[in-house]
Tab-separated table of C-alpha atoms and ligand atoms in Angstrom:
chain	number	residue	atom	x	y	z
X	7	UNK	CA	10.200	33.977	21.131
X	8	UNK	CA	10.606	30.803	19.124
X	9	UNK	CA	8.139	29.328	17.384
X	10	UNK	CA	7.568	25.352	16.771
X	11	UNK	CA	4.645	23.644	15.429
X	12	UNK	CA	5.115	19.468	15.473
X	13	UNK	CA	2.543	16.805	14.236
X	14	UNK	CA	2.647	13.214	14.437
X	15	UNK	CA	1.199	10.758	12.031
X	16	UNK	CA	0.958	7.159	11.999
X	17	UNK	CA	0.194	5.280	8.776
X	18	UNK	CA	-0.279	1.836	7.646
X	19	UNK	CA	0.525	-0.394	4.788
X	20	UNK	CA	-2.055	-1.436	2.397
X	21	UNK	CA	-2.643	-4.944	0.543
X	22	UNK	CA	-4.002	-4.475	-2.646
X	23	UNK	CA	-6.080	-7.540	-3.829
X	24	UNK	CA	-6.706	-5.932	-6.962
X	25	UNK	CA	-3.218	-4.619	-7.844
X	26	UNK	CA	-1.347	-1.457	-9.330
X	27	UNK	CA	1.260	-2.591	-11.949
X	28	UNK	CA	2.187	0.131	-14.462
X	29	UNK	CA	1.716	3.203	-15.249
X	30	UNK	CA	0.253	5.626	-17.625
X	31	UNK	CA	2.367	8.826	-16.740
X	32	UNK	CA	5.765	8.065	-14.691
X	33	UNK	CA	6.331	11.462	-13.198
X	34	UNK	CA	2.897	12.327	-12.153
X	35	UNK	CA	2.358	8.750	-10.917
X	36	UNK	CA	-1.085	7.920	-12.585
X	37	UNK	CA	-1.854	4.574	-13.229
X	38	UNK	CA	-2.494	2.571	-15.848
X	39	UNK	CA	-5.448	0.761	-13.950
X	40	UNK	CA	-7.894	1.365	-10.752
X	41	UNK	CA	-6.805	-0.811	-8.335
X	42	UNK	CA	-8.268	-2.134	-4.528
X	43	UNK	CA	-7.165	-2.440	-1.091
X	44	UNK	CA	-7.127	-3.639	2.470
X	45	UNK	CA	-5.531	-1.084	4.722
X	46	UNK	CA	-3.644	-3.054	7.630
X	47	UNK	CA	-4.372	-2.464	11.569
X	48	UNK	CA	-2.712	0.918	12.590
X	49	UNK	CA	-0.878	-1.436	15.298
X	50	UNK	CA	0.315	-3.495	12.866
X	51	UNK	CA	3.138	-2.642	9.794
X	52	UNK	CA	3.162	1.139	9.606
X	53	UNK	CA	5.088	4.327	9.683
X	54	UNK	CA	5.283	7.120	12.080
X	55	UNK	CA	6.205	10.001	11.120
X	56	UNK	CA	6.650	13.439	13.105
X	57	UNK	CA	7.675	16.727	11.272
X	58	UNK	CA	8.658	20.312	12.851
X	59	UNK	CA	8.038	23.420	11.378
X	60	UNK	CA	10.039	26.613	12.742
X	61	UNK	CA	11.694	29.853	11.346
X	62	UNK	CA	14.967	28.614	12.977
X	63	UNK	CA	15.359	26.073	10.500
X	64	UNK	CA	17.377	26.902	7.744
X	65	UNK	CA	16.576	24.177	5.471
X	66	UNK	CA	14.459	21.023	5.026
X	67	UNK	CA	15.953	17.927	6.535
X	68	UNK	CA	14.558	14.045	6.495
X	69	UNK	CA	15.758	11.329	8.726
X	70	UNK	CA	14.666	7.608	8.073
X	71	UNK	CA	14.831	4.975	10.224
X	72	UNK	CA	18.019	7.043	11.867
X	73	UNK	CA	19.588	7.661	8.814
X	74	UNK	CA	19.647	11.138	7.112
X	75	UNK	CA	18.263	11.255	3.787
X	76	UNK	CA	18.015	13.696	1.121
X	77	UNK	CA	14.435	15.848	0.756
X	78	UNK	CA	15.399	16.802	-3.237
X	79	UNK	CA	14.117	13.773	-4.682
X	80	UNK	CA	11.725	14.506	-6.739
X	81	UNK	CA	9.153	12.508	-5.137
X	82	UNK	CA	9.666	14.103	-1.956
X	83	UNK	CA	9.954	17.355	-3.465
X	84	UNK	CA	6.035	16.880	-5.097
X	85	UNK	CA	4.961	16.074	-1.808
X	86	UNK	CA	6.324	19.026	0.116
X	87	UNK	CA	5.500	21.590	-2.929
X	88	UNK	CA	1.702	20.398	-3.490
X	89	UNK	CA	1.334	20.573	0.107
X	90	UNK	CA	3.049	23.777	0.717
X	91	UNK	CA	0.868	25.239	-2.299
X	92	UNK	CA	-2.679	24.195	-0.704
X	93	UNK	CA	-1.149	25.796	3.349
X	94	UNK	CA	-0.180	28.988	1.598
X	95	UNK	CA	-2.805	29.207	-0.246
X	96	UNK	CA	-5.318	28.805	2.694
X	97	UNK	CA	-2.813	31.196	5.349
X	98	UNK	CA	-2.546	28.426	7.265
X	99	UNK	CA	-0.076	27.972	10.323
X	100	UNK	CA	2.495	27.210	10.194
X	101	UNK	CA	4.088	29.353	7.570
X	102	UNK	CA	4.278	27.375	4.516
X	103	UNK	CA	7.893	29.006	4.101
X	104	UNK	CA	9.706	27.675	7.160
X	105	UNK	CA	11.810	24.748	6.909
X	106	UNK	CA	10.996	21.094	8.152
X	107	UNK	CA	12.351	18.828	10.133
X	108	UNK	CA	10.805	14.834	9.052
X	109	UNK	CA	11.612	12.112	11.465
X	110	UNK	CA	10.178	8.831	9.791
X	111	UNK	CA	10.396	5.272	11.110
X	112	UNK	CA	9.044	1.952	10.006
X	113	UNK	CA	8.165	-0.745	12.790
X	114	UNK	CA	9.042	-3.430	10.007
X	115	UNK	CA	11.895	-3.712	7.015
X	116	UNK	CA	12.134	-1.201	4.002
X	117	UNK	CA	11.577	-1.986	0.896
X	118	UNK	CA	11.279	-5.794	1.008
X	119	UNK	CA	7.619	-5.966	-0.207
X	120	UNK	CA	6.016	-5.210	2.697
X	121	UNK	CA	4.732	-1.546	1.238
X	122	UNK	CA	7.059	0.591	3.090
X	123	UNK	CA	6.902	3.021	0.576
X	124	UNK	CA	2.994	2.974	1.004
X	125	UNK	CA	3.134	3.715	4.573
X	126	UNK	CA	5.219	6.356	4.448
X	127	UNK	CA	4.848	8.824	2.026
X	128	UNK	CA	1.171	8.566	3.651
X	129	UNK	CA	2.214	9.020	6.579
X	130	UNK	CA	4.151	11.962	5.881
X	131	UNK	CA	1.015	13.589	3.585
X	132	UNK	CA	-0.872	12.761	6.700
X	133	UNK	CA	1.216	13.909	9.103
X	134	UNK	CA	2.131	17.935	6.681
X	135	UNK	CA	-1.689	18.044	5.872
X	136	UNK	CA	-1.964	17.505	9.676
X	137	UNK	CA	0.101	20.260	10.212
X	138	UNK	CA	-0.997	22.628	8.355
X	139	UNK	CA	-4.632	21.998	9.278
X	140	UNK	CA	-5.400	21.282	5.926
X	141	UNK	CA	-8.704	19.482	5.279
X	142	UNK	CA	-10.504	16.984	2.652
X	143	UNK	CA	-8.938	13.644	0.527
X	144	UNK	CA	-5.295	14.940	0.054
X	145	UNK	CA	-4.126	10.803	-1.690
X	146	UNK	CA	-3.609	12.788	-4.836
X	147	UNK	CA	-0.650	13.988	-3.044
X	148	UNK	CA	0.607	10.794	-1.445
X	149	UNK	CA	0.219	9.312	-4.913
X	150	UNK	CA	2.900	11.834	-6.268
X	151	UNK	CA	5.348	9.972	-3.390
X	152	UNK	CA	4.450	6.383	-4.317
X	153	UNK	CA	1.529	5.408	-6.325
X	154	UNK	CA	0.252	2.691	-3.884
X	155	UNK	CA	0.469	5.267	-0.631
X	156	UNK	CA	-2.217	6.820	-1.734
X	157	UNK	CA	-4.705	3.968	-0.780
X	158	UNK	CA	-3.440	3.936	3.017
X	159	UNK	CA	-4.787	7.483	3.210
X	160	UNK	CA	-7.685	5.637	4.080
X	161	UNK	CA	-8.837	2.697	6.481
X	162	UNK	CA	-11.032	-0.410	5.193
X	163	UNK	CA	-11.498	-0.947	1.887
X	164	UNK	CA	-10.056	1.176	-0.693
X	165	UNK	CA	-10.284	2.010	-4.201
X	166	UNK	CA	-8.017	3.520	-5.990
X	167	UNK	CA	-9.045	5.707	-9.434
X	168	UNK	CA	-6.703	5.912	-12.000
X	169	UNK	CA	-8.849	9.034	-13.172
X	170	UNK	CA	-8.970	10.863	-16.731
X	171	UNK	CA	-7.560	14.064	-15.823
X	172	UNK	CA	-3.796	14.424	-17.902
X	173	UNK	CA	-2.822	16.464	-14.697
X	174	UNK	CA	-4.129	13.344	-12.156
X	175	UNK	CA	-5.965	15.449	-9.843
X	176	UNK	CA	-8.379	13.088	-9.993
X	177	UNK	CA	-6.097	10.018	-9.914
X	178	UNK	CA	-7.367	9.865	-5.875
X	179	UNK	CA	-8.213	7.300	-3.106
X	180	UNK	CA	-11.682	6.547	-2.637
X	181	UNK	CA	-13.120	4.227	0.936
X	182	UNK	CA	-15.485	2.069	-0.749
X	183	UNK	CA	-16.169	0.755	3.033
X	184	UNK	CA	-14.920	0.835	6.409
X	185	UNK	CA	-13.399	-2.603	8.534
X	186	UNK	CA	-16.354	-2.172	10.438
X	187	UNK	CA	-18.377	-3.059	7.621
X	188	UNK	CA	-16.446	-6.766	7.123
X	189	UNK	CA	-14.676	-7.048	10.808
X	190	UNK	CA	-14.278	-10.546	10.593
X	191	UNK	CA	-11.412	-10.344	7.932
X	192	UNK	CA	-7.966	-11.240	9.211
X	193	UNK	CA	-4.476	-10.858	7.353
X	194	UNK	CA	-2.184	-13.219	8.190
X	195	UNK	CA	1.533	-11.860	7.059
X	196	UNK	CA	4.178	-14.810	6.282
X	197	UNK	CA	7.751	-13.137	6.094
X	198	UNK	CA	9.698	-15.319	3.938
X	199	UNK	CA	12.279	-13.231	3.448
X	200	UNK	CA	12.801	-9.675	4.613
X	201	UNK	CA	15.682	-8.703	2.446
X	202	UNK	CA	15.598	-5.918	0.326
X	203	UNK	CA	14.587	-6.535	-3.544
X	204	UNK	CA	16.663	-6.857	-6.721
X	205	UNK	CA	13.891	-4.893	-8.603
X	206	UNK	CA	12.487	-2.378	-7.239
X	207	UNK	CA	8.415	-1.975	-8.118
X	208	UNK	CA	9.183	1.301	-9.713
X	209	UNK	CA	11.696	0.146	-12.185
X	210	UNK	CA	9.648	-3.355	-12.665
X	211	UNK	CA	6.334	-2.020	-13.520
X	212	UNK	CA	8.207	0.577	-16.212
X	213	UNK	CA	9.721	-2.596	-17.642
X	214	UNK	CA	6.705	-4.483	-17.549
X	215	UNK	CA	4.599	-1.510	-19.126
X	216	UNK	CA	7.213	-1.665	-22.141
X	217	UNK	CA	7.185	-5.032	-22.699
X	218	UNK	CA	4.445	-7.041	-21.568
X	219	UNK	CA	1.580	-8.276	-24.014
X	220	UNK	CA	-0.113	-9.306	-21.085
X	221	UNK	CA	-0.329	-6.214	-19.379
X	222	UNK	CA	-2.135	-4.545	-22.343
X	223	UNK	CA	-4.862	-7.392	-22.297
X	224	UNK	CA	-5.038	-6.741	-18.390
X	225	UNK	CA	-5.408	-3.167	-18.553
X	226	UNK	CA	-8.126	-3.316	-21.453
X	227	UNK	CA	-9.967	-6.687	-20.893
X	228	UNK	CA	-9.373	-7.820	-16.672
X	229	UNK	CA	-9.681	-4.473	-14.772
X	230	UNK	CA	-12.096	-3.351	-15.778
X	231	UNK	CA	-14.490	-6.073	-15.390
X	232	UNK	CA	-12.690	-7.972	-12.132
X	233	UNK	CA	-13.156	-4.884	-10.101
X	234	UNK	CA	-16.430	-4.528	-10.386
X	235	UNK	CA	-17.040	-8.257	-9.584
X	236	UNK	CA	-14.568	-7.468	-6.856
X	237	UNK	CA	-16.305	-4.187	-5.030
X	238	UNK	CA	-19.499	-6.741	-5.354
X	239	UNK	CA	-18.257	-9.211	-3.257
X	240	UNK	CA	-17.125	-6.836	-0.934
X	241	UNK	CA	-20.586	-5.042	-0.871
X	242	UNK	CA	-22.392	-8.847	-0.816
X	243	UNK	CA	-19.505	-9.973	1.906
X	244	UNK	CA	-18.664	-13.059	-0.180
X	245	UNK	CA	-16.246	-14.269	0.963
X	246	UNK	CA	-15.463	-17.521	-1.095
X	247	UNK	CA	-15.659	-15.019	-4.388
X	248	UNK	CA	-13.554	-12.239	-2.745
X	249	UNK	CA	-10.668	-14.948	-1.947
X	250	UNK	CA	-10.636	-16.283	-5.648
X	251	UNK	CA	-10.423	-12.857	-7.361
X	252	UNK	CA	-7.803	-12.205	-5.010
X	253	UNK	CA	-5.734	-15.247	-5.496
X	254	UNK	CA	-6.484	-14.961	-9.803
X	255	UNK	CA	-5.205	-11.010	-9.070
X	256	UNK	CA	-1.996	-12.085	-7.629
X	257	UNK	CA	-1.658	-15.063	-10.097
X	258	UNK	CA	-1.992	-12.385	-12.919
X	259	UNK	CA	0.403	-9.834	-11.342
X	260	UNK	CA	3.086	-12.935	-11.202
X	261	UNK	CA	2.451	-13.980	-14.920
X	262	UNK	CA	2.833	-10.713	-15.570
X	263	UNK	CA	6.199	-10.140	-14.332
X	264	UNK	CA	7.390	-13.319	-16.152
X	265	UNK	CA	5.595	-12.196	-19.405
X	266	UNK	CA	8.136	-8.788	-18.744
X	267	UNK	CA	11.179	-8.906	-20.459
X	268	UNK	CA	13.927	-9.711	-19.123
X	269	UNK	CA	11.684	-11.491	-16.590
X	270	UNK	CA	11.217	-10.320	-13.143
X	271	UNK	CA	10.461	-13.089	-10.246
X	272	UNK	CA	9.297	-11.801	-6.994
X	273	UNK	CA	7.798	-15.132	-5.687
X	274	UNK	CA	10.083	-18.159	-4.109
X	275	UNK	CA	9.654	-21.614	-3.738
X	276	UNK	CA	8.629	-20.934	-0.510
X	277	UNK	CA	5.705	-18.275	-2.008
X	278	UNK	CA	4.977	-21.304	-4.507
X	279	UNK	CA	4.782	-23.782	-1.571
X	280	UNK	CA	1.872	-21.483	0.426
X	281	UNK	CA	0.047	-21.228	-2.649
X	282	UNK	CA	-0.238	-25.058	-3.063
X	283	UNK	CA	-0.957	-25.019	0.660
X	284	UNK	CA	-3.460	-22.432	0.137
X	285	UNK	CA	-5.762	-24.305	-2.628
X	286	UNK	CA	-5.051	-27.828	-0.654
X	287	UNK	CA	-6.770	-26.335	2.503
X	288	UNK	CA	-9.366	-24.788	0.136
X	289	UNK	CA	-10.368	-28.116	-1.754
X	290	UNK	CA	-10.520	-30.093	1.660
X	291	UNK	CA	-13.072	-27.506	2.692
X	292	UNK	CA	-14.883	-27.030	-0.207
X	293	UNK	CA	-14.268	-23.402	-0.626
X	294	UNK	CA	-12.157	-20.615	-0.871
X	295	UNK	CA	-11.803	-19.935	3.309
X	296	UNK	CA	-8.212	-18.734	2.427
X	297	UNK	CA	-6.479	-16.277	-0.313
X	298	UNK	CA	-3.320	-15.562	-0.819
X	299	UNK	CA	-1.982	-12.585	-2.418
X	300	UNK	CA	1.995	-11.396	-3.083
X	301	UNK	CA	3.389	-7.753	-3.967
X	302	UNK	CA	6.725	-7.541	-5.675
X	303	UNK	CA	8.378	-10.022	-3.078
X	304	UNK	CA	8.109	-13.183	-1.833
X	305	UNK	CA	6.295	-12.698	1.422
X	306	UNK	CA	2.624	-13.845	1.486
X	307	UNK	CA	-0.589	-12.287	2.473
X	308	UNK	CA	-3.223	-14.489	3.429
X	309	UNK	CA	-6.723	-13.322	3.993
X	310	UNK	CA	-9.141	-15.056	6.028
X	311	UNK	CA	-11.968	-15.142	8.639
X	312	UNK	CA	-11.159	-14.533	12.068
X	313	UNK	CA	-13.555	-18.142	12.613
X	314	UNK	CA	-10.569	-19.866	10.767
X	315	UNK	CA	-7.521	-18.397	11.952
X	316	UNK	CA	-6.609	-21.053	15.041
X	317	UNK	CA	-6.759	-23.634	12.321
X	318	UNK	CA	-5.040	-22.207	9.314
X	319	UNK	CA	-2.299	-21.362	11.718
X	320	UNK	CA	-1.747	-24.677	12.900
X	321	UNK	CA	-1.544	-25.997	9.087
X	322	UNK	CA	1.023	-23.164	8.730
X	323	UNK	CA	3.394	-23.755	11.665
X	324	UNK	CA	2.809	-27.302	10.456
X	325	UNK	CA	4.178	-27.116	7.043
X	326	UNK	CA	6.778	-23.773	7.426
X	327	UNK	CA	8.202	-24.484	11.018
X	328	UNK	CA	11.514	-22.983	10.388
X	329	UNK	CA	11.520	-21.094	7.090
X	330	UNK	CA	8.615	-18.707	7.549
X	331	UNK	CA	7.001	-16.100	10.326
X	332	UNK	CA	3.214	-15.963	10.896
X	333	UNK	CA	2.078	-12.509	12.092
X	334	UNK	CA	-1.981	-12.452	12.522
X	335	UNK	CA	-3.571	-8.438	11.974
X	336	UNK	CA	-6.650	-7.344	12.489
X	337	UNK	CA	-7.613	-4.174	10.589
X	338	UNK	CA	-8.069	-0.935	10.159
X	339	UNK	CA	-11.520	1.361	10.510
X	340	UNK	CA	-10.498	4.977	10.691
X	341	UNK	CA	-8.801	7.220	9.333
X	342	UNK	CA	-5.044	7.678	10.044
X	343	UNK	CA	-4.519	8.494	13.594
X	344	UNK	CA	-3.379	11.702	14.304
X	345	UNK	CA	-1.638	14.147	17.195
X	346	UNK	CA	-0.967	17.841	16.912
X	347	UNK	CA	1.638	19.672	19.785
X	348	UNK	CA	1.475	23.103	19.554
X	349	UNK	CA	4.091	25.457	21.046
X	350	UNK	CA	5.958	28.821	21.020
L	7	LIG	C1	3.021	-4.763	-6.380
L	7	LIG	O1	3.424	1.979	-5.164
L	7	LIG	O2	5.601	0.793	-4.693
L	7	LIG	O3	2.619	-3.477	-4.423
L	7	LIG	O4	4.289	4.097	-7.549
L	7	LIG	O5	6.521	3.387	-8.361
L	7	LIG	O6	6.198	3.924	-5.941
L	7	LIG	P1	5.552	3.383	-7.206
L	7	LIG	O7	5.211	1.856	-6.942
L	7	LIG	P2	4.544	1.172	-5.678
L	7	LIG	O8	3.977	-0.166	-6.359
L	7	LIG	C2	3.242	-1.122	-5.640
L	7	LIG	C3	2.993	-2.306	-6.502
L	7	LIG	C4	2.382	-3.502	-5.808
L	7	LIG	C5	0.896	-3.599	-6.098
L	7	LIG	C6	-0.024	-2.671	-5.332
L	7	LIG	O9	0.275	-2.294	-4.197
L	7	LIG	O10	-1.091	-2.346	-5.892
């Protein structure tokens, strides 16, 4: 009789407020910098992801979003092999040598900023370690798919190593604390545009890495030392210093991207009209009770407490009636929610 294993993963995106840009080993994905996230509601932006494993397969197939897609990139390829690798090595069911058959889907658009990569090479980690039956932090693997999936291996607050290992096993995802230990953030997501990008973060960060003085200075000199500060007012739940490192994070990323050459520009007038917003709502209050952060795009990410929300989205649907969406998440606590059919 036939056999079929299936598991079901769901996975969502991540905001870093400290961010990833560059990196120190391109294949391997290991960073040039430790870098720190928020890991959205699972309700929210994510991928789900189900994956079969039989011996009537003949060969590994992907579908995303619908569409059939190739499984020999080489990212995808990393994934499957490392994962493969730890199954076989623990005689795990099912056998590591039958084909797979990935079903992925995003609730939201690929690949215009919003982290679908994030969400779904975690998703599918999640969803093969799942699988497999596999136990312990497996983010070294969802790194090898994109570098910032790694962090949404993980609800809460997350911290990603960039490690010393040349191989990057230790280039991991760490929780530095659950959304039960800050509930009262809130993300507010403002689509300005949901079209895919010109450059890719891939491409943009290699550029970046090759020609940015700025980046050098951020790796040795702002990292470092804003982290810290960073996992401190997490720890202290400080809000008005969280917000500013936040908003100087993303302001850095930006100048960054100019400083790379030729230039990249993620952010639109829009982007540059939120952030003005953004510190005009902060200097009537008196502090930061808003932050703003943007990935390679020009959607924005504002952070807040849930006490402010009502208000800061009047002042939005205010000022960006017809050019903007406001989406208000919660977060996330646990760990990536999971569902495992068994038949044969
Ligand atoms: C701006 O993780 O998409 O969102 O590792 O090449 O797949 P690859 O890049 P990716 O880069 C994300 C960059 C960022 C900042 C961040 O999420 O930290």
């Amino acid at each position: 009789m036939a056999s079929l294993y299936l598991s079901t993963c769901r996975a969502p995106v991540n905001i870093a407020v400290i961010k990833y840009w560059g990196k120190e080993d391109e294949r391997l994905i290991i960073p040039t910098n430790d870098s720190l996230s928020l890991t959205l509601s699972i309700d929210d932006l994510c991928a789900t992801t189900t994956i079969a494993a039989s011996p009537d397969f003949s060969k590994d197939r992907l579908w995303l979003n619908g569409k059939e897609e190739s499984t020999s990139t080489e990212r995808i390829q990393n994934c499957l092999r490392a994962i493969r690798e730890a199954a076989a090595s623990r005689s795990s069911s099912p056998n590591p040598e039958w084909k797979l058959k990935i079903i992925s889907e995003n609730n939201f658009p690929t690949a215009a900023g919003l982290a679908s990569s994030a969400a779904g090479y975690a998703c599918l980690v999640a969803s093969l370690k799942n699988l497999y039956g596999l136990e312990g932090n497996y983010s070294s693997v969802a790194r090898k798919g994109s570098g910032s999936a790694c962090r949404s291996m993980f609800g809460g607050f997350v911290r990603w190593h960039k490690g010393i290992q040349p191989d990057g096993e230790d280039s991991i995802a760490v929780q530095v604390a659950p959304s039960s230990f800050w509930p009262e953030i809130r993300v507010i997501i403002c689509v300005v545009n949901d079209v895919k990008k010109d450059t890719g973060s891939t491409s943009g960060m290699q550029r970046s890495v090759e020609t940015s003085e700025l980046l050098k200075y951020r790796i040795a000199e702002v990292v470092p030392r804003r982290i810290e500060f960073m996992a401190k007012a997490i720890a202290e739940k400080d809000f008005d210093t969280f917000a500013r490192i936040t908003m100087q994070d993303s302001n850095q990323f930006h100048a960054i991207c100019q400083d790379t050459y030729p230039p990249i520009r993620y952010m639109n007038q829009t982007s540059w009209d939120i952030v003005s917003m953004v510190h005009k709502y902060n200097s009537k209050h008196g502090s930061n009770k808003l932050a703003y952060t943007f990935d390679a795009g020009p959607n924005a990410f504002l952070f807040c407490l849930e006490e402010n929300v009502p208000e800061i989205v009047e002042v939005l649907r205010t000022q960006f009636p017809s050019d903007s969406t406001d989406f208000i998440r919660g977060m996330y606590s646990d760990d990536i929610a999971r569902k495992t059919n068994l038949s044969s």
